[in-house]
Tab-separated table of C-alpha atoms in Angstrom:
chain	number	residue	atom	x	y	z
P	1	MET	CA	114.812	18.709	166.762
P	2	SER	CA	118.217	18.154	168.327
P	3	GLY	CA	120.684	21.332	167.438
P	4	MET	CA	123.273	18.470	166.030
P	5	LYS	CA	120.274	17.110	163.814
P	6	LYS	CA	119.382	20.543	162.419
P	7	LEU	CA	123.237	20.870	161.841
P	8	TRP	CA	123.379	17.606	159.676
P	9	ARG	CA	120.500	18.772	158.204
P	10	LEU	CA	122.491	21.542	156.348
P	11	LEU	CA	125.915	20.530	155.838
P	12	PRO	CA	124.597	20.130	152.717
P	13	LEU	CA	123.463	22.614	151.732
P	14	ILE	CA	126.804	24.016	153.006
P	15	ALA	CA	128.711	21.336	150.900
P	16	VAL	CA	126.482	22.753	147.661
P	17	MET	CA	126.749	26.761	148.524
P	18	THR	CA	130.632	26.330	148.732
P	19	PHE	CA	131.014	24.507	146.608
P	20	LEU	CA	128.409	27.393	143.998
P	21	LEU	CA	130.632	30.266	145.630
P	22	THR	CA	134.482	28.700	143.991
P	23	GLY	CA	133.282	30.128	140.725
P	24	CYS	CA	132.547	33.918	142.206
P	25	GLY	CA	136.513	34.500	140.992
P	26	ASP	CA	136.219	36.714	137.849
P	27	PRO	CA	139.651	38.418	138.171
P	28	THR	CA	138.375	41.096	136.679
P	29	LEU	CA	135.490	41.717	138.441
P	30	SER	CA	136.887	41.534	142.001
P	31	ALA	CA	137.695	43.999	144.862
P	32	LEU	CA	139.639	40.316	146.623
P	33	GLN	CA	142.087	40.842	143.872
P	34	PRO	CA	143.022	44.870	143.719
P	35	LYS	CA	144.176	45.873	140.368
P	36	GLY	CA	145.247	49.509	142.065
P	37	PRO	CA	145.998	51.227	144.649
P	38	VAL	CA	142.650	52.065	145.915
P	39	ALA	CA	141.417	49.044	145.427
P	40	SER	CA	144.470	47.758	146.965
P	41	GLU	CA	144.128	49.701	150.427
P	42	GLN	CA	140.670	49.147	150.379
P	43	LEU	CA	140.818	44.773	150.775
P	44	TYR	CA	143.617	45.683	153.442
P	45	LEU	CA	140.685	47.330	155.266
P	46	MET	CA	138.700	44.854	154.576
P	47	LYS	CA	141.080	42.009	156.002
P	48	LEU	CA	141.679	44.547	159.169
P	49	SER	CA	138.102	43.951	159.916
P	50	LEU	CA	137.348	40.576	159.062
P	51	PHE	CA	140.527	39.032	161.720
P	52	ILE	CA	139.342	41.862	164.699
P	53	MET	CA	135.960	40.106	164.558
P	54	VAL	CA	136.873	37.055	164.111
P	55	PHE	CA	139.797	36.826	166.867
P	56	VAL	CA	136.689	38.290	169.477
P	57	VAL	CA	134.230	35.518	168.435
P	58	ILE	CA	137.247	33.270	169.108
P	59	VAL	CA	138.104	34.851	172.241
P	60	VAL	CA	134.993	35.073	173.527
P	61	PHE	CA	133.766	31.616	171.805
P	62	ALA	CA	137.125	30.225	173.766
P	63	ILE	CA	136.035	32.102	177.302
P	64	TYR	CA	132.633	30.646	177.080
P	65	VAL	CA	133.424	26.774	176.546
P	66	TYR	CA	136.419	27.589	179.109
P	67	VAL	CA	133.441	28.748	181.604
P	68	LEU	CA	131.274	25.576	181.131
P	69	ILE	CA	134.019	23.198	181.658
P	70	ARG	CA	135.071	24.595	184.432
P	71	PHE	CA	132.553	25.718	186.502
P	72	ARG	CA	130.220	22.843	185.392
P	73	LYS	CA	127.089	21.925	188.072
P	74	LYS	CA	129.304	19.046	189.960
P	75	ALA	CA	127.089	16.195	190.926
P	76	GLY	CA	126.409	16.316	195.352
P	77	ASP	CA	128.270	19.667	195.566
P	78	ASP	CA	125.651	22.432	195.877
P	79	SER	CA	128.106	25.430	196.585
P	80	ILE	CA	127.623	28.651	195.207
P	81	PRO	CA	130.559	29.741	192.958
P	82	LYS	CA	132.940	33.156	193.733
P	83	GLN	CA	130.390	36.498	192.323
P	84	VAL	CA	132.175	38.524	190.447
P	85	GLU	CA	130.013	40.840	190.100
P	86	GLY	CA	131.724	44.624	190.537
P	87	SER	CA	135.280	43.484	189.553
P	88	HIS	CA	137.355	45.915	188.481
P	89	VAL	CA	139.903	44.175	187.094
P	90	LEU	CA	137.462	42.660	185.033
P	91	GLU	CA	135.460	45.816	184.299
P	92	ILE	CA	138.578	47.484	183.202
P	93	ILE	CA	139.381	44.357	180.700
P	94	TRP	CA	136.064	44.774	178.898
P	95	THR	CA	136.260	48.114	178.775
P	96	VAL	CA	139.706	48.932	177.382
P	97	VAL	CA	140.382	45.351	175.252
P	98	PRO	CA	137.453	46.965	172.693
P	99	ILE	CA	138.683	50.668	172.878
P	100	LEU	CA	142.167	49.116	171.330
P	101	LEU	CA	140.168	46.884	169.198
P	102	LEU	CA	138.233	50.135	167.303
P	103	LEU	CA	141.719	52.180	167.418
P	104	VAL	CA	143.355	49.828	165.392
P	105	LEU	CA	141.007	49.732	163.477
P	106	ALA	CA	139.712	53.577	163.542
P	107	VAL	CA	142.661	55.013	162.471
P	108	PRO	CA	143.934	53.138	159.213
P	109	THR	CA	139.741	53.272	158.812
P	110	VAL	CA	140.083	57.348	159.248
P	111	SER	CA	143.667	57.604	156.834
P	112	TYR	CA	142.385	56.369	153.789
P	113	THR	CA	139.419	57.375	154.555
P	114	PHE	CA	140.110	61.068	154.305
P	115	LYS	CA	143.153	59.884	151.034
P	116	HIS	CA	139.979	58.084	149.528
P	117	SER	CA	137.880	60.865	149.220
P	118	THR	CA	140.973	63.551	148.101
P	119	ASN	CA	139.396	65.511	145.107
P	120	TYR	CA	141.724	65.669	141.911
P	121	THR	CA	139.911	66.908	139.233
P	122	LYS	CA	142.644	69.931	139.778
P	123	ASP	CA	145.092	67.935	139.236
P	124	LYS	CA	146.355	68.856	136.858
P	125	ALA	CA	149.183	65.383	136.626
P	126	ALA	CA	145.350	64.187	136.516
P	127	VAL	CA	143.235	62.325	133.316
P	128	HIS	CA	139.916	63.956	133.900
P	129	VAL	CA	137.139	62.009	133.355
P	130	LYS	CA	133.964	62.847	133.019
P	131	VAL	CA	131.091	59.841	133.577
P	132	THR	CA	127.072	60.466	133.372
P	133	ALA	CA	125.140	57.511	133.954
P	134	HIS	CA	122.710	57.378	131.740
P	135	GLN	CA	119.108	54.006	131.131
P	136	PHE	CA	121.098	52.056	130.393
P	137	TRP	CA	124.840	52.796	128.860
P	138	TRP	CA	127.617	55.065	130.596
P	139	GLN	CA	128.785	57.644	129.104
P	140	PHE	CA	132.819	58.933	129.336
P	141	GLU	CA	134.027	62.339	128.135
P	142	TYR	CA	137.736	63.633	128.282
P	143	PRO	CA	137.377	67.578	129.282
P	144	ASP	CA	140.386	68.017	128.613
P	145	LEU	CA	141.531	66.246	125.420
P	146	GLY	CA	138.753	67.373	123.875
P	147	ILE	CA	137.316	63.415	123.001
P	148	ALA	CA	133.782	61.314	124.151
P	149	THR	CA	133.466	58.045	124.476
P	150	ALA	CA	130.744	55.476	125.220
P	151	GLN	CA	130.792	52.093	126.896
P	152	GLU	CA	134.338	51.551	126.818
P	153	LEU	CA	136.937	53.449	129.440
P	154	VAL	CA	140.291	54.078	127.772
P	155	VAL	CA	142.508	54.880	130.659
P	156	PRO	CA	146.671	54.842	130.996
P	157	LYS	CA	147.773	52.994	133.638
P	158	ASP	CA	150.066	54.137	136.619
P	159	LYS	CA	147.966	57.491	136.353
P	160	ILE	CA	145.358	58.731	137.972
P	161	ILE	CA	142.543	59.290	136.990
P	162	ALA	CA	140.340	62.147	137.888
P	163	PHE	CA	136.289	61.322	137.557
P	164	GLU	CA	133.196	63.852	138.340
P	165	LEU	CA	130.069	61.243	138.235
P	166	VAL	CA	126.658	62.823	137.284
P	167	SER	CA	123.155	60.738	136.510
P	168	ALA	CA	121.354	62.167	133.278
P	169	ASP	CA	118.270	60.505	134.502
P	170	VAL	CA	117.587	58.193	137.974
P	171	ALA	CA	120.482	57.086	140.432
P	172	HIS	CA	122.804	55.430	139.496
P	173	ALA	CA	126.266	53.952	141.261
P	174	PHE	CA	130.009	53.730	138.973
P	175	TRP	CA	131.856	50.592	140.366
P	176	VAL	CA	134.692	49.087	139.075
P	177	PRO	CA	135.452	46.096	141.762
P	178	SER	CA	139.220	45.632	140.736
P	179	LEU	CA	140.535	49.030	140.641
P	180	GLY	CA	138.129	50.388	144.112
P	181	GLY	CA	134.573	51.061	145.248
P	182	LYS	CA	131.821	53.051	144.344
P	183	VAL	CA	129.968	55.724	144.071
P	184	ASP	CA	126.712	56.989	143.332
P	185	THR	CA	125.785	58.852	140.617
P	186	ASN	CA	123.118	61.480	140.401
P	187	PRO	CA	120.645	63.681	138.540
P	188	GLY	CA	122.283	67.704	139.226
P	189	ILE	CA	124.736	66.445	141.694
P	190	THR	CA	128.694	65.871	140.721
P	191	ASN	CA	130.095	63.373	143.177
P	192	THR	CA	134.325	63.151	142.770
P	193	LEU	CA	136.449	59.685	142.655
P	194	TYR	CA	139.879	58.715	141.884
P	195	LEU	CA	141.267	55.339	140.498
P	196	GLN	CA	144.436	54.016	139.713
P	197	ALA	CA	145.388	50.628	137.314
P	198	ASP	CA	148.524	49.354	137.982
P	199	GLU	CA	148.204	46.573	135.032
P	200	ILE	CA	147.368	46.571	131.603
P	201	ALA	CA	144.603	44.645	131.938
P	202	THR	CA	140.526	45.079	130.941
P	203	PHE	CA	138.927	45.407	134.373
P	204	GLN	CA	135.083	45.002	134.303
P	205	GLY	CA	132.626	47.494	135.721
P	206	ARG	CA	128.985	47.506	137.157
P	207	CYS	CA	126.105	49.570	138.221
P	208	THR	CA	125.179	49.015	141.874
P	209	GLU	CA	122.337	51.097	142.010
P	210	LEU	CA	118.505	49.397	141.308
P	211	CYS	CA	118.456	51.830	138.776
P	212	GLY	CA	115.567	49.801	136.762
P	213	ALA	CA	114.493	46.845	133.988
P	214	SER	CA	117.684	46.302	132.561
P	215	HIS	CA	120.195	47.699	135.633
P	216	ALA	CA	121.611	43.675	135.310
P	217	LEU	CA	122.836	44.757	132.459
P	218	MET	CA	124.045	47.703	132.798
P	219	ASN	CA	127.929	46.881	132.252
P	220	PHE	CA	130.901	48.674	130.972
P	221	THR	CA	134.588	48.020	130.993
P	222	VAL	CA	137.829	49.784	131.129
P	223	ALA	CA	140.977	49.219	129.751
P	224	SER	CA	143.989	49.808	131.125
P	225	LYS	CA	147.109	50.372	128.714
P	226	SER	CA	150.545	51.876	128.851
P	227	GLU	CA	151.383	56.267	128.420
P	228	ALA	CA	151.919	55.074	124.391
P	229	ASP	CA	149.399	53.122	123.958
P	230	PHE	CA	146.788	56.069	125.428
P	231	ASP	CA	148.523	58.972	123.312
P	232	ALA	CA	148.377	56.345	120.295
P	233	TRP	CA	143.720	55.348	120.979
P	234	VAL	CA	143.748	59.313	121.723
P	235	ALA	CA	144.944	60.232	118.271
P	236	LYS	CA	142.991	57.959	116.628
P	237	MET	CA	139.171	59.048	118.135
P	238	LYS	CA	140.349	62.766	116.856
P	239	ALA	CA	140.897	60.812	113.317
P	240	PRO	CA	138.278	61.646	111.137
P	241	VAL	CA	137.154	58.346	109.956
P	242	THR	CA	136.832	57.433	106.807
P	243	VAL	CA	133.939	55.210	104.630
P	244	PRO	CA	135.125	52.896	101.842
P	245	ALA	CA	132.770	52.563	98.945
P	246	THR	CA	131.166	49.589	100.259
P	247	ALA	CA	129.945	51.316	103.326
P	248	GLN	CA	127.846	54.349	101.747
P	249	LYS	CA	125.358	53.045	101.237
P	250	GLY	CA	125.180	52.155	104.827
P	251	GLU	CA	125.932	55.789	106.205
P	252	GLU	CA	123.109	56.878	103.729
P	253	LEU	CA	121.314	54.927	105.988
P	254	PHE	CA	123.182	55.264	109.032
P	255	LYS	CA	122.204	59.587	108.618
P	256	GLU	CA	118.862	58.983	107.468
P	257	ASN	CA	117.764	56.747	111.324
P	258	CYS	CA	120.101	57.219	113.604
P	259	MET	CA	122.064	60.093	113.355
P	260	SER	CA	119.660	62.561	115.470
P	261	CYS	CA	121.309	60.530	118.656
P	262	HIS	CA	124.271	59.114	117.481
P	263	ALA	CA	127.729	60.710	117.669
P	264	VAL	CA	130.037	59.435	115.505
P	265	ASN	CA	132.752	61.767	115.786
P	266	ALA	CA	134.769	61.819	119.060
P	267	ASN	CA	133.835	65.441	119.781
P	268	GLY	CA	130.636	65.270	121.899
P	269	PRO	CA	128.765	63.092	123.257
P	270	GLY	CA	125.486	63.143	121.763
P	271	VAL	CA	122.174	61.870	123.354
P	272	ALA	CA	123.101	57.934	123.131
P	273	PRO	CA	125.959	56.558	123.143
P	274	ASN	CA	128.889	58.015	120.626
P	275	LEU	CA	129.855	55.630	118.183
P	276	LYS	CA	133.455	57.298	117.742
P	277	GLY	CA	135.830	54.207	117.528
P	278	PHE	CA	133.090	51.142	117.623
P	279	ALA	CA	134.464	49.210	115.643
P	280	ASP	CA	137.466	48.734	118.198
P	281	ARG	CA	134.965	48.236	120.971
P	282	ASP	CA	134.716	44.638	122.149
P	283	THR	CA	131.580	44.528	123.186
P	284	LEU	CA	128.311	45.830	122.147
P	285	ALA	CA	125.844	47.731	124.424
P	286	GLY	CA	128.572	46.377	127.085
P	287	ILE	CA	127.080	42.470	127.081
P	288	LEU	CA	126.862	41.342	123.376
P	289	GLU	CA	129.636	40.271	122.243
P	290	HIS	CA	130.602	42.605	119.415
P	291	THR	CA	130.198	40.477	116.743
P	292	PRO	CA	128.224	42.053	112.997
P	293	GLU	CA	125.105	39.194	113.955
P	294	ASN	CA	124.667	40.786	116.874
P	295	MET	CA	125.350	44.615	115.871
P	296	ALA	CA	122.071	42.987	113.197
P	297	LEU	CA	120.093	41.714	115.904
P	298	TRP	CA	120.121	45.195	118.457
P	299	ILE	CA	119.459	47.105	115.138
P	300	LYS	CA	116.262	45.222	114.539
P	301	ASP	CA	115.153	45.036	118.321
P	302	PRO	CA	116.935	46.520	120.911
P	303	GLN	CA	114.265	45.869	123.683
P	304	ASP	CA	114.886	42.412	122.960
P	305	GLN	CA	118.154	42.104	124.471
P	306	LYS	CA	118.201	44.824	126.786
P	307	PRO	CA	114.465	45.862	127.858
P	308	GLY	CA	113.893	49.148	129.315
P	309	ASN	CA	117.096	51.040	126.981
P	310	LYS	CA	115.282	54.315	124.714
P	311	MET	CA	116.367	53.523	121.442
P	312	PRO	CA	113.598	51.896	119.489
P	313	ALA	CA	113.023	49.061	117.138
P	314	PHE	CA	114.329	49.471	113.496
P	315	GLY	CA	113.325	45.714	112.217
P	316	LYS	CA	110.496	45.394	110.366
P	317	GLU	CA	109.563	42.577	112.172
P	318	ALA	CA	109.390	44.008	115.313
P	319	GLY	CA	107.476	47.201	113.856
P	320	GLY	CA	110.514	49.284	112.240
P	321	LYS	CA	110.873	50.155	109.228
P	322	LEU	CA	114.381	48.335	107.670
P	323	ASP	CA	114.439	46.168	106.424
P	324	ASP	CA	117.648	42.456	106.503
P	325	ALA	CA	119.289	44.600	103.567
P	326	GLN	CA	118.992	47.541	105.213
P	327	ILE	CA	120.413	46.588	108.506
P	328	LYS	CA	123.153	44.719	107.047
P	329	ASP	CA	123.999	47.997	104.840
P	330	ILE	CA	124.596	50.416	108.056
P	331	VAL	CA	126.212	47.299	110.374
P	332	SER	CA	128.375	47.379	106.952
P	333	TYR	CA	129.080	51.190	107.293
P	334	LEU	CA	129.886	50.401	112.094
P	335	GLN	CA	132.660	47.972	110.752
P	336	THR	CA	134.364	51.133	109.615
P	337	LEU	CA	133.872	53.070	112.729
P	338	LYS	CA	137.384	52.915	114.198
């Protein structure tokens, strides 16, 4: 089969892939649309690398085509072209040019590598966050503020966020594409990272390490707020929860069935996601829309929503001990956790 026929057969596939890839543009989950200085500088390195690679490819193909045309064999011409073996000029060119290109790429790469590996965990002006990855959720502690939360990280805009990252079980990887590159979280090893958001928005985070059955569902969000709104959020997290009379039955059921794992005050992380501020979150378990119906589905059978997680089923239909009315009471109580 000729090369042209192969190309014609590949064109429909290329067209379909191009059409599908146009949908890969969530601005809250894209390293190509940076929302902070770290991500912007990393995108600059990607563009510089791509430009150099394209430049080399174009030059090489241009020389290749020129040589094919200029020195093609002509009818009746049996002469041997001039040989350039041992040409000092050519050897200097193809030695010096790659070195120059590598220097153009290496200088900013080394500079940004050292800059982005700066450890801000002792910087008093930074906001310190300890990230602990679990199968399959994220725990966020603010040691200087005395609060802890899960799944939804809240940070102030324009301030450096200094992360200490560990894992409670297997290897995971913490990544917020809009704010910067990823860092592995490993059991027993603390890695550091700093990020900064220059917009007030909510960004998507992912685990990029193949960590188990629900690895693809180990999502979290990062909400960037103004400094005043961040301070208000901290004050709200520290404030005690007032449970209305209509939700006290659910509170008792929660204490009997859930309190051994979940904390509902911001002082302790717990062995399962801390639920302080749970009613204000946008997502449930990082993947479901935060609605009473989805809360009930999750409590009845979490394995049906996120296989492999550690939470047991509480619905009677899934082998648990709570009926629908009791689960509804717990959902009513959870909606008071602001």
